[in-house]
Amino acid sequence: MAGPTIDRSLVLHVARLASLSLDEGEADRLAGELATIVEYVAQLGALDTRDVPPTAHVFLDRMPLRADEPRPGLTREQALAQAPSVEGEGFAVPAFVERK
Amino acid sequence: MHYEAVIGLEVHAQLLTRTKAFCACSTAYGAPPNTQVCPVCLGLPGALPVMNGEAVRLAVRTALALSCTLRTVSRFARKNYFYPDLPKGYQISQYDEPLSERGHLDVEVGGATKRVGITRVHMEEDAGKNVHHEGVSVVDLNRSGVPLVEIVGEPDLRSAAEAAEYLRSLRDVLMFAGVNDGNLEEGSFRCDANVSLRPAGEAKLGTRVELKNINSFRFVERALAHEIARQQAVLDAGGRVVQETRGWDENEGVTKSLRSKEEAQDYRYFPEPDLPPLVVDDAFVAQVQSTLPELPRAKRERFVAELGVSAYAAQVLTGHPRVAALFEEAATLHGQPARLAAFVQSEVLRDVVTHGLDARIPVSARQVAGLLRLVDAGAISGKQAKEVYAKIVGSERAPEDVVAELGLVQVSDEGVIEAVCRQVIADNPRQAEQLRAGKASLMGFFVGQVMKQTKGSANPRLVNDVLQRLLG
């Protein structure tokens, strides 16, 4: 199984999706490092898996379902205590315009 | 050139559960910000989702109500994107193995029935809510993790009006199915649209624009009409429609570009490792199917075919589940559905105020049926019934008590009625002459005069009989 070619433009694309800003040089360095990692994982391709169904979970049984009964969670104070920035009753983030 | 609009709608509907999709936080609307949160819906490290069984049941019910084919084993996937109201950095959704596919919804448009395809119905979680202030935006995560169904419609709609009608019908179905409260104002029923134009007769689809934030029936029609006109103008000027996402600005009455195709999201979907496959086996589906309430279309048809209600009345009475329930209960108690339908339509509906699934109906089925029985028995006239109705509305009083209190009695004494009739004829000799000469339409005038003299208390059938005898 041939992995994707990891080049500078793919690294920059993934970095943008991940909201990462890379310095000059970092993209090239990461392209090399990521290519090595992907190559390593690509060794799995040598195995014959034609008769093995694709598996996304270790736990193969069906999903357990929960009863629809409310339970108290965290207080607002507890929830906001984790936040780097708080404004009034909520999590503060830099002002933005809705784009969705 | 003449263009044809092609519209497909995506609806996000909140499922009527008490708790969120993957945690036990309450979904109650209107709580103070960030008071219905826990490590799971805040996206704190190490917290794991556990599926709400009721959400699954309601999603399956939605799929069945829209005649979809259910997938016995479906999977959840992570949809990755960055947004301030999405604490985990991904939304748990379904991607290539959704809960259900290939359904349809029949919609009445322009007097004909149009079948609109449903591509898929899948489950996902909602994001939080943002409030924007000067220089800062504030995130409330009470809504984060609330269970939704996304209902993706086929691009079968051809006008803004058709799209609005589809949405109304879909909302009615979800409300009657008991899966969603239909509350657009509170955001529990939201709509995005894909719109494109193509030369009439052309099979190939034109470039589509995704339209966001069209969250009222009025907006939907206006936003789509505007977008269709905008694309038409671009094409007429020899230009090309750009594939992009646009938002509806209600204040300015225009759609505005939010992002272009180049900036389009790449969501990097992958299977959600924290949730095993969702299994809905035949027994589960059969159980949900057996508890699926009657849907509005079937109800309308039954009202007409079995209860003898007019098509128009059936339409009006199935406008809200609570109104339909009141009518059915009262019709059963009273026994004459068509008469009851007329009364509910003309009197009761005036006082009904609906808010999503809630409805304030200030009179009970028992009161309405009891009132009409008094009319049937000849105890009061139809006109007096309206007077009595005004007194029982908003109270729990029995109509019989009000009739006794007001001293209302329908006059069915033929002697009394005849005396009034004779007086009315004597007062109107010219009309009486014309009637005897063959102007039959004047009979209504005399009946009206007698009813006026008796303040509506005379038995109309007797008045008619007596007048026929005296003037015939």
Coordinates of C-alpha atoms in Angstrom, one line a residue:
Chain A
M1 CA 0.0 0.0 0.0
A2 CA 1.5 3.3 -1.1
G3 CA 1.0 6.1 1.3
P4 CA 0.3 9.7 0.2
T5 CA 3.4 11.7 -0.8
I6 CA 4.1 14.0 2.0
D7 CA 5.5 17.1 0.5
R8 CA 5.6 20.8 1.5
S9 CA 2.2 21.7 0.1
L10 CA 0.4 18.8 1.9
V11 CA 2.1 19.8 5.1
L12 CA 0.9 23.4 4.7
H13 CA -2.6 22.2 3.9
V14 CA -2.8 20.0 7.0
A15 CA -1.3 22.8 9.1
R16 CA -4.0 25.2 7.9
L17 CA -6.7 22.6 8.7
A18 CA -5.2 22.3 12.2
S19 CA -4.9 26.0 12.6
L20 CA -1.1 25.8 13.0
S21 CA 1.2 28.4 11.7
L22 CA 4.6 27.0 10.7
D23 CA 7.9 28.9 10.5
E24 CA 9.9 29.0 7.4
G25 CA 11.8 25.7 7.3
E26 CA 9.4 23.9 9.6
A27 CA 7.2 22.8 6.7
D28 CA 10.2 21.1 5.0
R29 CA 11.4 19.5 8.2
L30 CA 7.9 18.2 9.0
A31 CA 7.4 16.9 5.5
G32 CA 10.5 14.7 6.0
E33 CA 9.5 13.6 9.5
L34 CA 5.9 12.8 8.6
A35 CA 7.0 10.9 5.5
T36 CA 9.1 8.7 7.8
I37 CA 6.1 8.1 10.1
V38 CA 3.7 7.3 7.3
E39 CA 6.2 5.0 5.7
Y40 CA 6.5 3.2 9.0
V41 CA 2.8 2.7 9.3
A42 CA 2.6 1.8 5.6
Q43 CA 4.4 -1.5 6.5
L44 CA 1.0 -2.8 7.5
G45 CA 0.2 -2.8 3.9
A46 CA 2.5 -5.8 3.4
L47 CA -0.1 -7.9 5.3
D48 CA -2.8 -9.7 3.4
T49 CA -6.0 -8.3 5.0
R50 CA -8.4 -9.3 2.2
D51 CA -10.5 -11.4 4.6
V52 CA -10.3 -9.1 7.6
P53 CA -13.2 -6.6 7.8
P54 CA -12.2 -2.9 8.5
T55 CA -12.2 -2.3 12.2
A56 CA -12.5 1.0 13.9
H57 CA -13.0 -0.3 17.4
V58 CA -11.3 -2.6 19.8
F59 CA -14.6 -3.2 21.5
L60 CA -16.6 -5.0 18.8
D61 CA -19.9 -5.5 20.5
R62 CA -22.8 -3.1 20.0
M63 CA -22.9 0.3 21.6
P64 CA -24.3 0.3 25.1
L65 CA -27.2 2.7 25.6
R66 CA -27.9 4.9 28.6
A67 CA -31.3 5.8 30.2
D68 CA -32.5 9.3 29.5
E69 CA -32.2 10.5 33.0
P70 CA -30.7 13.9 33.8
R71 CA -27.9 14.1 36.4
P72 CA -26.2 17.3 37.6
G73 CA -22.9 18.0 35.9
L74 CA -20.5 20.8 36.9
T75 CA -21.5 24.1 38.3
R76 CA -20.7 27.1 36.1
E77 CA -17.9 28.1 38.5
Q78 CA -16.3 24.7 38.1
A79 CA -16.8 24.8 34.3
L80 CA -15.3 28.3 33.9
A81 CA -12.5 27.6 36.3
Q82 CA -10.8 25.6 33.5
A83 CA -11.1 28.5 31.0
P84 CA -8.1 30.7 30.1
S85 CA -10.5 33.6 29.7
V86 CA -13.9 34.3 31.1
E87 CA -16.5 37.0 30.4
G88 CA -19.6 37.3 32.5
E89 CA -21.3 33.8 32.5
G90 CA -19.3 32.3 29.6
F91 CA -16.1 31.4 28.0
A92 CA -14.5 34.4 26.4
V93 CA -12.9 34.2 23.0
P94 CA -11.6 36.9 20.7
A95 CA -14.5 38.6 19.0
F96 CA -15.5 36.9 15.7
V97 CA -18.2 37.0 13.1
E98 CA -20.4 34.0 12.6
R99 CA -19.3 32.1 9.5
K100 CA -21.5 29.0 9.7
Chain B
M1 CA -32.9 32.5 -20.9
H2 CA -35.4 30.7 -18.8
Y3 CA -33.8 29.0 -15.8
E4 CA -35.1 26.4 -13.4
A5 CA -34.2 26.5 -9.7
V6 CA -33.0 23.3 -8.0
I7 CA -33.2 23.4 -4.2
G8 CA -32.2 20.8 -1.6
L9 CA -32.7 21.4 2.1
E10 CA -30.8 20.1 5.1
V11 CA -32.7 20.3 8.4
H12 CA -31.2 20.0 11.8
A13 CA -33.9 19.0 14.3
Q14 CA -33.4 18.7 18.1
L15 CA -34.6 15.4 19.5
L16 CA -37.0 15.6 22.4
T17 CA -34.8 14.0 25.0
R18 CA -34.4 15.1 28.6
T19 CA -30.6 14.7 28.4
K20 CA -27.8 15.3 25.9
A21 CA -26.7 12.8 23.3
F22 CA -23.6 11.5 25.1
C23 CA -23.9 12.7 28.7
A24 CA -26.6 13.1 31.4
C25 CA -26.7 16.9 31.3
S26 CA -30.2 18.4 30.9
T27 CA -31.3 19.8 27.5
A28 CA -33.9 22.1 29.1
Y29 CA -34.1 25.4 27.1
G30 CA -33.4 28.7 28.6
A31 CA -31.2 27.8 31.5
P32 CA -28.6 30.3 32.6
P33 CA -25.4 30.0 30.5
N34 CA -23.0 27.2 31.2
T35 CA -25.1 25.6 33.9
Q36 CA -25.9 22.4 32.0
V37 CA -22.4 21.2 31.3
C38 CA -20.1 18.4 32.4
P39 CA -16.6 17.1 31.3
V40 CA -18.1 15.2 28.3
C41 CA -19.9 18.1 26.7
L42 CA -17.1 20.5 27.7
G43 CA -14.7 18.3 25.8
L44 CA -12.4 17.9 28.8
P45 CA -9.6 15.4 28.3
G46 CA -10.4 11.8 29.2
A47 CA -14.2 12.2 29.3
L48 CA -16.0 9.5 27.2
P49 CA -19.4 9.7 25.5
V50 CA -22.2 7.2 26.4
M51 CA -25.1 7.1 24.0
N52 CA -28.6 8.2 25.1
G53 CA -31.0 5.3 24.3
E54 CA -33.9 7.7 24.0
A55 CA -32.1 9.7 21.3
V56 CA -31.6 6.6 19.3
R57 CA -35.2 5.6 19.7
L58 CA -36.4 9.1 18.5
A59 CA -33.9 9.1 15.6
V60 CA -35.2 5.7 14.5
R61 CA -38.7 7.1 14.8
T62 CA -37.8 10.1 12.6
A63 CA -36.3 7.8 10.0
L64 CA -39.5 5.6 10.0
A65 CA -41.8 8.7 9.8
L66 CA -39.9 9.7 6.6
S67 CA -40.1 6.1 5.2
C68 CA -36.3 5.7 5.3
T69 CA -34.5 2.4 5.1
L70 CA -32.6 1.8 8.4
R71 CA -29.1 0.5 8.6
T72 CA -28.8 -2.3 11.2
V73 CA -25.3 -1.3 12.0
S74 CA -24.4 2.3 11.7
R75 CA -21.3 4.2 12.8
F76 CA -20.4 7.5 14.3
A77 CA -17.6 9.6 12.9
R78 CA -15.7 12.7 14.0
K79 CA -16.2 15.8 11.8
N80 CA -13.1 17.9 12.5
Y81 CA -13.2 21.7 12.4
F82 CA -12.3 24.6 14.6
Y83 CA -14.9 26.9 15.9
P84 CA -15.2 28.6 19.3
D85 CA -18.5 26.8 20.2
L86 CA -17.1 23.3 19.5
P87 CA -15.0 22.5 22.5
K88 CA -13.6 19.1 21.4
G89 CA -12.4 20.4 18.0
Y90 CA -14.8 17.9 16.3
Q91 CA -18.5 17.1 16.2
I92 CA -19.6 13.6 16.7
S93 CA -21.7 12.9 13.6
Q94 CA -22.3 10.1 11.2
Y95 CA -20.6 10.0 7.8
D96 CA -20.4 7.0 5.4
E97 CA -22.6 4.6 7.4
P98 CA -25.5 6.7 8.6
L99 CA -28.5 5.5 10.5
S100 CA -30.9 5.6 7.6
E101 CA -31.2 6.5 3.9
R102 CA -33.6 6.7 1.0
G103 CA -36.8 8.0 2.4
H104 CA -39.4 10.5 1.1
L105 CA -41.9 13.1 2.2
D106 CA -45.1 13.9 0.4
V107 CA -45.8 17.6 0.2
E108 CA -48.9 19.4 -1.1
V109 CA -47.9 22.1 -3.6
G110 CA -50.3 24.0 -5.7
G111 CA -53.1 21.5 -5.2
A112 CA -51.0 18.5 -6.2
T113 CA -49.0 16.0 -4.1
K114 CA -45.2 16.1 -4.7
R115 CA -42.9 13.4 -3.4
V116 CA -39.6 14.9 -2.2
G117 CA -36.8 12.4 -1.7
I118 CA -35.0 12.2 1.6
T119 CA -31.3 11.3 1.1
R120 CA -30.5 10.3 4.7
V121 CA -31.4 10.9 8.3
H122 CA -28.5 10.6 10.7
M123 CA -27.6 11.4 14.3
E124 CA -25.2 14.0 15.5
E125 CA -24.6 16.4 18.4
D126 CA -25.2 20.2 18.5
A127 CA -22.6 22.8 19.2
G128 CA -22.7 25.6 21.8
K129 CA -24.0 29.1 21.3
N130 CA -22.1 32.3 20.8
V131 CA -23.0 35.7 22.0
H132 CA -21.1 38.6 20.5
H133 CA -20.1 41.7 22.4
E134 CA -17.9 44.6 21.5
G135 CA -14.4 43.2 21.3
V136 CA -15.2 39.8 22.8
S137 CA -17.4 36.8 22.0
V138 CA -18.8 34.7 24.8
V139 CA -19.6 31.0 24.5
D140 CA -22.4 29.2 26.3
L141 CA -22.0 25.4 26.1
N142 CA -25.5 24.4 27.5
R143 CA -26.4 23.3 24.0
S144 CA -23.2 21.5 23.3
G145 CA -23.9 17.8 22.9
V146 CA -27.7 18.1 22.5
P147 CA -28.9 15.3 20.2
L148 CA -30.0 16.2 16.7
V149 CA -31.1 14.4 13.6
E150 CA -29.9 15.9 10.3
I151 CA -32.4 15.3 7.6
V152 CA -30.9 15.7 4.2
G153 CA -33.4 16.2 1.4
E154 CA -32.8 15.4 -2.3
P155 CA -32.6 18.4 -4.7
D156 CA -36.2 17.9 -5.7
L157 CA -37.6 21.3 -4.9
R158 CA -38.1 23.8 -7.8
S159 CA -39.1 27.1 -6.1
A160 CA -38.9 29.0 -2.9
A161 CA -42.6 28.3 -2.3
E162 CA -42.1 24.6 -2.7
A163 CA -39.1 24.7 -0.3
A164 CA -41.2 26.5 2.3
E165 CA -44.0 24.0 1.9
Y166 CA -41.6 21.1 2.3
L167 CA -40.3 22.6 5.5
R168 CA -43.7 23.2 6.9
S169 CA -44.7 19.6 6.1
L170 CA -41.5 18.2 7.6
R171 CA -42.0 20.2 10.7
D172 CA -45.5 18.9 11.1
V173 CA -44.4 15.3 10.6
L174 CA -41.7 15.7 13.3
M175 CA -44.1 17.3 15.7
F176 CA -46.8 14.7 15.2
A177 CA -44.2 12.0 15.5
G178 CA -43.2 13.5 18.8
V179 CA -39.5 13.8 18.0
N180 CA -39.1 17.5 17.8
D181 CA -40.9 20.6 19.2
G182 CA -40.9 22.5 15.9
N183 CA -39.6 25.6 17.6
L184 CA -37.8 27.7 15.0
E185 CA -37.4 30.6 17.3
E186 CA -35.5 28.6 19.9
G187 CA -33.4 26.9 17.3
S188 CA -34.7 23.4 17.7
F189 CA -35.5 23.2 14.0
R190 CA -32.9 24.8 11.7
C191 CA -32.5 24.8 7.9
D192 CA -29.7 25.2 5.4
A193 CA -30.3 25.2 1.6
N194 CA -28.4 24.3 -1.5
V195 CA -29.5 26.3 -4.4
S196 CA -28.5 26.2 -8.1
L197 CA -30.0 27.3 -11.4
R198 CA -29.9 25.4 -14.7
P199 CA -31.4 26.2 -18.1
A200 CA -35.0 24.8 -18.2
G201 CA -34.9 21.3 -19.6
E202 CA -31.3 20.7 -18.8
A203 CA -30.5 17.6 -16.7
K204 CA -27.1 18.6 -15.5
L205 CA -27.0 20.6 -12.3
G206 CA -25.6 24.1 -12.2
T207 CA -23.1 25.4 -9.6
R208 CA -24.6 25.4 -6.2
V209 CA -24.5 27.9 -3.4
E210 CA -25.1 26.8 0.2
L211 CA -27.3 29.1 2.1
K212 CA -27.0 29.3 5.9
N213 CA -29.0 30.8 8.7
I214 CA -32.5 30.7 7.3
N215 CA -34.4 30.0 10.4
S216 CA -38.0 31.0 9.9
F217 CA -40.5 30.0 7.2
R218 CA -40.7 33.7 6.2
F219 CA -36.9 33.9 5.9
V220 CA -36.7 30.6 3.9
E221 CA -39.0 31.9 1.2
R222 CA -37.4 35.3 1.1
A223 CA -33.9 34.1 1.3
L224 CA -34.4 31.5 -1.5
A225 CA -36.3 33.9 -3.7
H226 CA -33.5 36.4 -3.3
E227 CA -30.8 33.9 -4.0
I228 CA -32.5 32.6 -7.1
A229 CA -32.9 36.1 -8.4
R230 CA -29.2 36.9 -7.6
Q231 CA -28.0 33.8 -9.5
Q232 CA -30.4 34.6 -12.4
A233 CA -28.9 38.1 -12.6
V234 CA -25.4 36.7 -12.6
L235 CA -26.2 34.3 -15.4
D236 CA -28.2 36.8 -17.4
A237 CA -25.2 39.1 -17.3
G238 CA -23.1 36.4 -18.9
G239 CA -21.3 35.6 -15.6
R240 CA -20.8 32.4 -13.7
V241 CA -22.2 31.5 -10.3
V242 CA -19.4 30.9 -7.8
Q243 CA -19.6 27.9 -5.6
E244 CA -19.6 29.3 -2.1
T245 CA -21.5 29.5 1.2
R246 CA -23.7 32.5 1.7
G247 CA -25.7 33.7 4.7
W248 CA -29.1 35.4 4.8
D249 CA -29.1 38.9 6.3
E250 CA -32.6 39.5 7.3
N251 CA -32.1 43.2 8.1
E252 CA -30.8 44.0 4.6
G253 CA -32.8 41.4 2.8
V254 CA -29.8 40.0 0.9
T255 CA -27.6 36.9 1.0
K256 CA -23.9 37.6 1.6
S257 CA -20.8 35.5 0.9
L258 CA -19.4 33.7 4.0
R259 CA -16.7 31.6 2.4
S260 CA -15.7 30.5 -1.1
K261 CA -15.1 27.0 -2.3
E262 CA -11.3 27.5 -1.9
E263 CA -11.9 28.1 1.8
A264 CA -14.3 25.2 1.9
Q265 CA -13.9 23.0 5.0
D266 CA -12.1 19.7 4.8
Y267 CA -13.6 17.9 7.7
R268 CA -11.2 14.9 7.8
Y269 CA -13.9 12.6 8.9
F270 CA -12.8 9.4 10.6
P271 CA -14.5 6.8 12.7
E272 CA -15.3 7.9 16.2
P273 CA -13.0 5.6 18.3
D274 CA -14.9 6.3 21.5
L275 CA -18.2 4.9 20.3
P276 CA -18.8 1.3 19.1
P277 CA -21.1 0.6 16.2
L278 CA -24.8 1.5 16.8
V279 CA -27.0 -1.6 16.3
V280 CA -30.7 -1.2 15.7
D281 CA -32.0 -4.7 15.1
D282 CA -35.3 -5.7 13.6
A283 CA -37.0 -6.1 17.0
F284 CA -36.0 -2.6 18.1
V285 CA -37.2 -1.1 14.8
A286 CA -40.5 -3.1 15.0
Q287 CA -41.0 -1.8 18.5
V288 CA -40.4 1.8 17.5
Q289 CA -42.7 1.4 14.4
S290 CA -45.5 0.0 16.6
T291 CA -45.4 3.2 18.7
L292 CA -45.1 5.7 15.8
P293 CA -48.0 8.1 16.2
E294 CA -50.4 8.8 13.3
L295 CA -48.8 11.3 11.0
P296 CA -50.6 14.5 9.8
R297 CA -51.2 13.2 6.3
A298 CA -52.8 10.0 7.4
K299 CA -54.8 11.9 10.0
R300 CA -56.2 14.3 7.4
E301 CA -57.1 11.5 5.1
R302 CA -58.9 9.6 7.9
F303 CA -60.7 12.7 9.1
V304 CA -62.1 13.1 5.6
A305 CA -62.7 9.5 4.7
E306 CA -64.0 8.1 8.0
L307 CA -65.2 11.2 9.9
G308 CA -66.8 13.0 7.0
V309 CA -64.9 16.2 7.7
S310 CA -64.3 18.5 4.8
A311 CA -60.8 18.6 3.3
Y312 CA -60.3 22.2 4.4
A313 CA -61.4 21.5 8.0
A314 CA -59.2 18.4 8.1
Q315 CA -56.2 20.6 7.0
V316 CA -57.0 23.2 9.7
L317 CA -57.6 20.6 12.5
T318 CA -54.3 18.8 11.8
G319 CA -52.3 22.1 12.0
H320 CA -51.1 21.2 15.5
P321 CA -51.0 17.8 17.4
R322 CA -52.9 19.2 20.4
V323 CA -55.7 20.7 18.3
A324 CA -56.1 17.4 16.4
A325 CA -56.2 15.6 19.8
L326 CA -58.8 18.0 21.1
F327 CA -61.0 17.6 18.0
E328 CA -60.7 13.8 18.1
E329 CA -61.6 13.5 21.7
A330 CA -64.5 15.9 21.4
A331 CA -65.7 14.2 18.2
T332 CA -65.7 10.8 20.0
L333 CA -67.6 12.2 23.0
H334 CA -70.1 14.0 20.8
G335 CA -70.5 11.6 17.9
Q336 CA -70.9 14.0 15.0
P337 CA -67.4 14.8 13.8
A338 CA -68.4 17.1 10.9
R339 CA -70.5 19.4 13.2
L340 CA -67.8 19.3 15.8
A341 CA -65.2 20.2 13.3
A342 CA -67.1 23.2 12.2
F343 CA -67.5 24.4 15.7
V344 CA -63.9 23.9 16.6
Q345 CA -62.8 25.7 13.5
S346 CA -65.1 28.7 13.9
E347 CA -65.0 29.1 17.6
V348 CA -62.3 27.2 19.4
L349 CA -59.3 27.9 17.1
R350 CA -59.7 31.6 17.7
D351 CA -58.6 31.1 21.3
V352 CA -55.7 28.7 20.7
V353 CA -52.2 29.9 21.0
T354 CA -49.4 27.6 20.0
H355 CA -45.7 27.7 20.9
G356 CA -43.8 24.8 19.4
L357 CA -45.4 21.6 20.7
D358 CA -47.2 23.5 23.5
A359 CA -50.6 24.8 22.9
R360 CA -52.9 26.9 25.1
I361 CA -56.4 25.6 24.4
P362 CA -58.7 27.2 27.0
V363 CA -61.5 24.7 26.7
S364 CA -61.7 21.0 27.1
A365 CA -63.0 18.4 24.7
R366 CA -65.7 17.5 27.3
Q367 CA -66.9 21.1 27.4
V368 CA -67.1 21.5 23.7
A369 CA -68.9 18.2 23.2
G370 CA -71.3 19.0 26.1
L371 CA -72.1 22.4 24.6
L372 CA -73.0 20.9 21.2
R373 CA -75.1 18.3 22.8
L374 CA -77.2 21.0 24.4
V375 CA -77.8 22.4 20.9
D376 CA -78.6 18.9 19.6
A377 CA -81.2 18.5 22.3
G378 CA -82.8 21.8 21.4
A379 CA -82.1 23.2 24.8
I380 CA -80.3 26.2 23.3
S381 CA -79.9 27.6 19.8
G382 CA -76.7 27.8 17.8
K383 CA -76.5 31.5 18.5
Q384 CA -76.9 30.9 22.2
A385 CA -74.2 28.3 22.0
K386 CA -71.7 31.0 21.0
E387 CA -72.8 33.0 24.0
V388 CA -72.3 30.0 26.3
Y389 CA -69.0 29.2 24.7
A390 CA -67.7 32.7 25.5
K391 CA -68.5 32.0 29.2
I392 CA -66.9 28.6 29.5
V393 CA -63.7 29.5 27.7
G394 CA -60.8 29.7 30.2
S395 CA -62.9 28.1 32.9
E396 CA -63.7 24.5 33.8
R397 CA -67.4 25.2 34.0
A398 CA -69.9 22.8 32.5
P399 CA -71.9 24.4 29.7
E400 CA -75.1 23.2 31.4
D401 CA -74.3 25.3 34.5
V402 CA -73.8 28.4 32.3
V403 CA -77.0 27.8 30.5
A404 CA -78.9 27.6 33.8
E405 CA -77.1 30.7 35.1
L406 CA -77.9 32.8 32.1
G407 CA -81.5 31.6 32.0
L408 CA -81.1 30.6 28.4
V409 CA -83.7 28.4 27.0
Q410 CA -84.5 27.9 23.4
V411 CA -88.1 28.7 22.6
S412 CA -89.6 25.7 21.1
D413 CA -93.2 26.6 22.0
E414 CA -94.9 26.8 18.6
G415 CA -97.6 29.1 20.0
V416 CA -95.1 31.7 21.1
I417 CA -93.1 31.5 17.9
E418 CA -96.3 31.8 15.8
A419 CA -97.2 35.0 17.6
V420 CA -93.9 36.5 16.8
C421 CA -94.1 35.3 13.2
R422 CA -97.5 36.9 12.7
Q423 CA -96.3 40.2 14.2
V424 CA -93.2 40.2 11.9
I425 CA -95.4 39.5 8.8
A426 CA -97.8 42.3 9.9
D427 CA -94.9 44.7 10.3
N428 CA -93.6 43.9 6.8
P429 CA -96.6 43.7 4.5
R430 CA -94.7 44.6 1.3
Q431 CA -92.1 41.9 1.7
A432 CA -94.8 39.4 2.6
E433 CA -96.6 40.3 -0.6
Q434 CA -93.5 39.8 -2.7
L435 CA -92.8 36.5 -1.0
R436 CA -96.3 35.2 -1.7
A437 CA -95.8 36.4 -5.3
G438 CA -92.9 34.0 -5.6
K439 CA -89.8 35.8 -4.4
A440 CA -88.7 32.9 -2.3
S441 CA -85.4 34.5 -1.3
L442 CA -87.3 36.7 1.1
M443 CA -87.9 33.7 3.5
G444 CA -84.4 34.3 4.9
F445 CA -85.4 37.9 5.7
F446 CA -88.4 36.8 7.7
V447 CA -86.5 34.1 9.6
G448 CA -83.9 36.7 10.4
Q449 CA -86.5 39.1 11.7
V450 CA -88.1 36.5 14.0
M451 CA -84.6 35.5 15.3
K452 CA -83.9 39.1 16.0
Q453 CA -87.2 39.6 17.8
T454 CA -86.5 36.5 20.0
K455 CA -82.8 37.5 20.5
G456 CA -81.8 34.3 18.8
S457 CA -83.7 32.0 21.3
A458 CA -86.3 30.7 18.9
N459 CA -85.8 27.2 17.5
P460 CA -84.8 27.9 13.9
R461 CA -86.4 24.8 12.5
L462 CA -89.8 25.7 14.1
V463 CA -89.5 29.3 12.9
N464 CA -89.0 28.0 9.4
D465 CA -92.0 25.6 9.6
V466 CA -94.3 28.3 11.0
L467 CA -93.3 30.9 8.4
Q468 CA -93.7 28.3 5.6
R469 CA -97.2 27.6 6.8
L470 CA -98.2 31.3 7.3
L471 CA -96.6 32.6 4.1
G472 CA -96.6 29.6 1.8

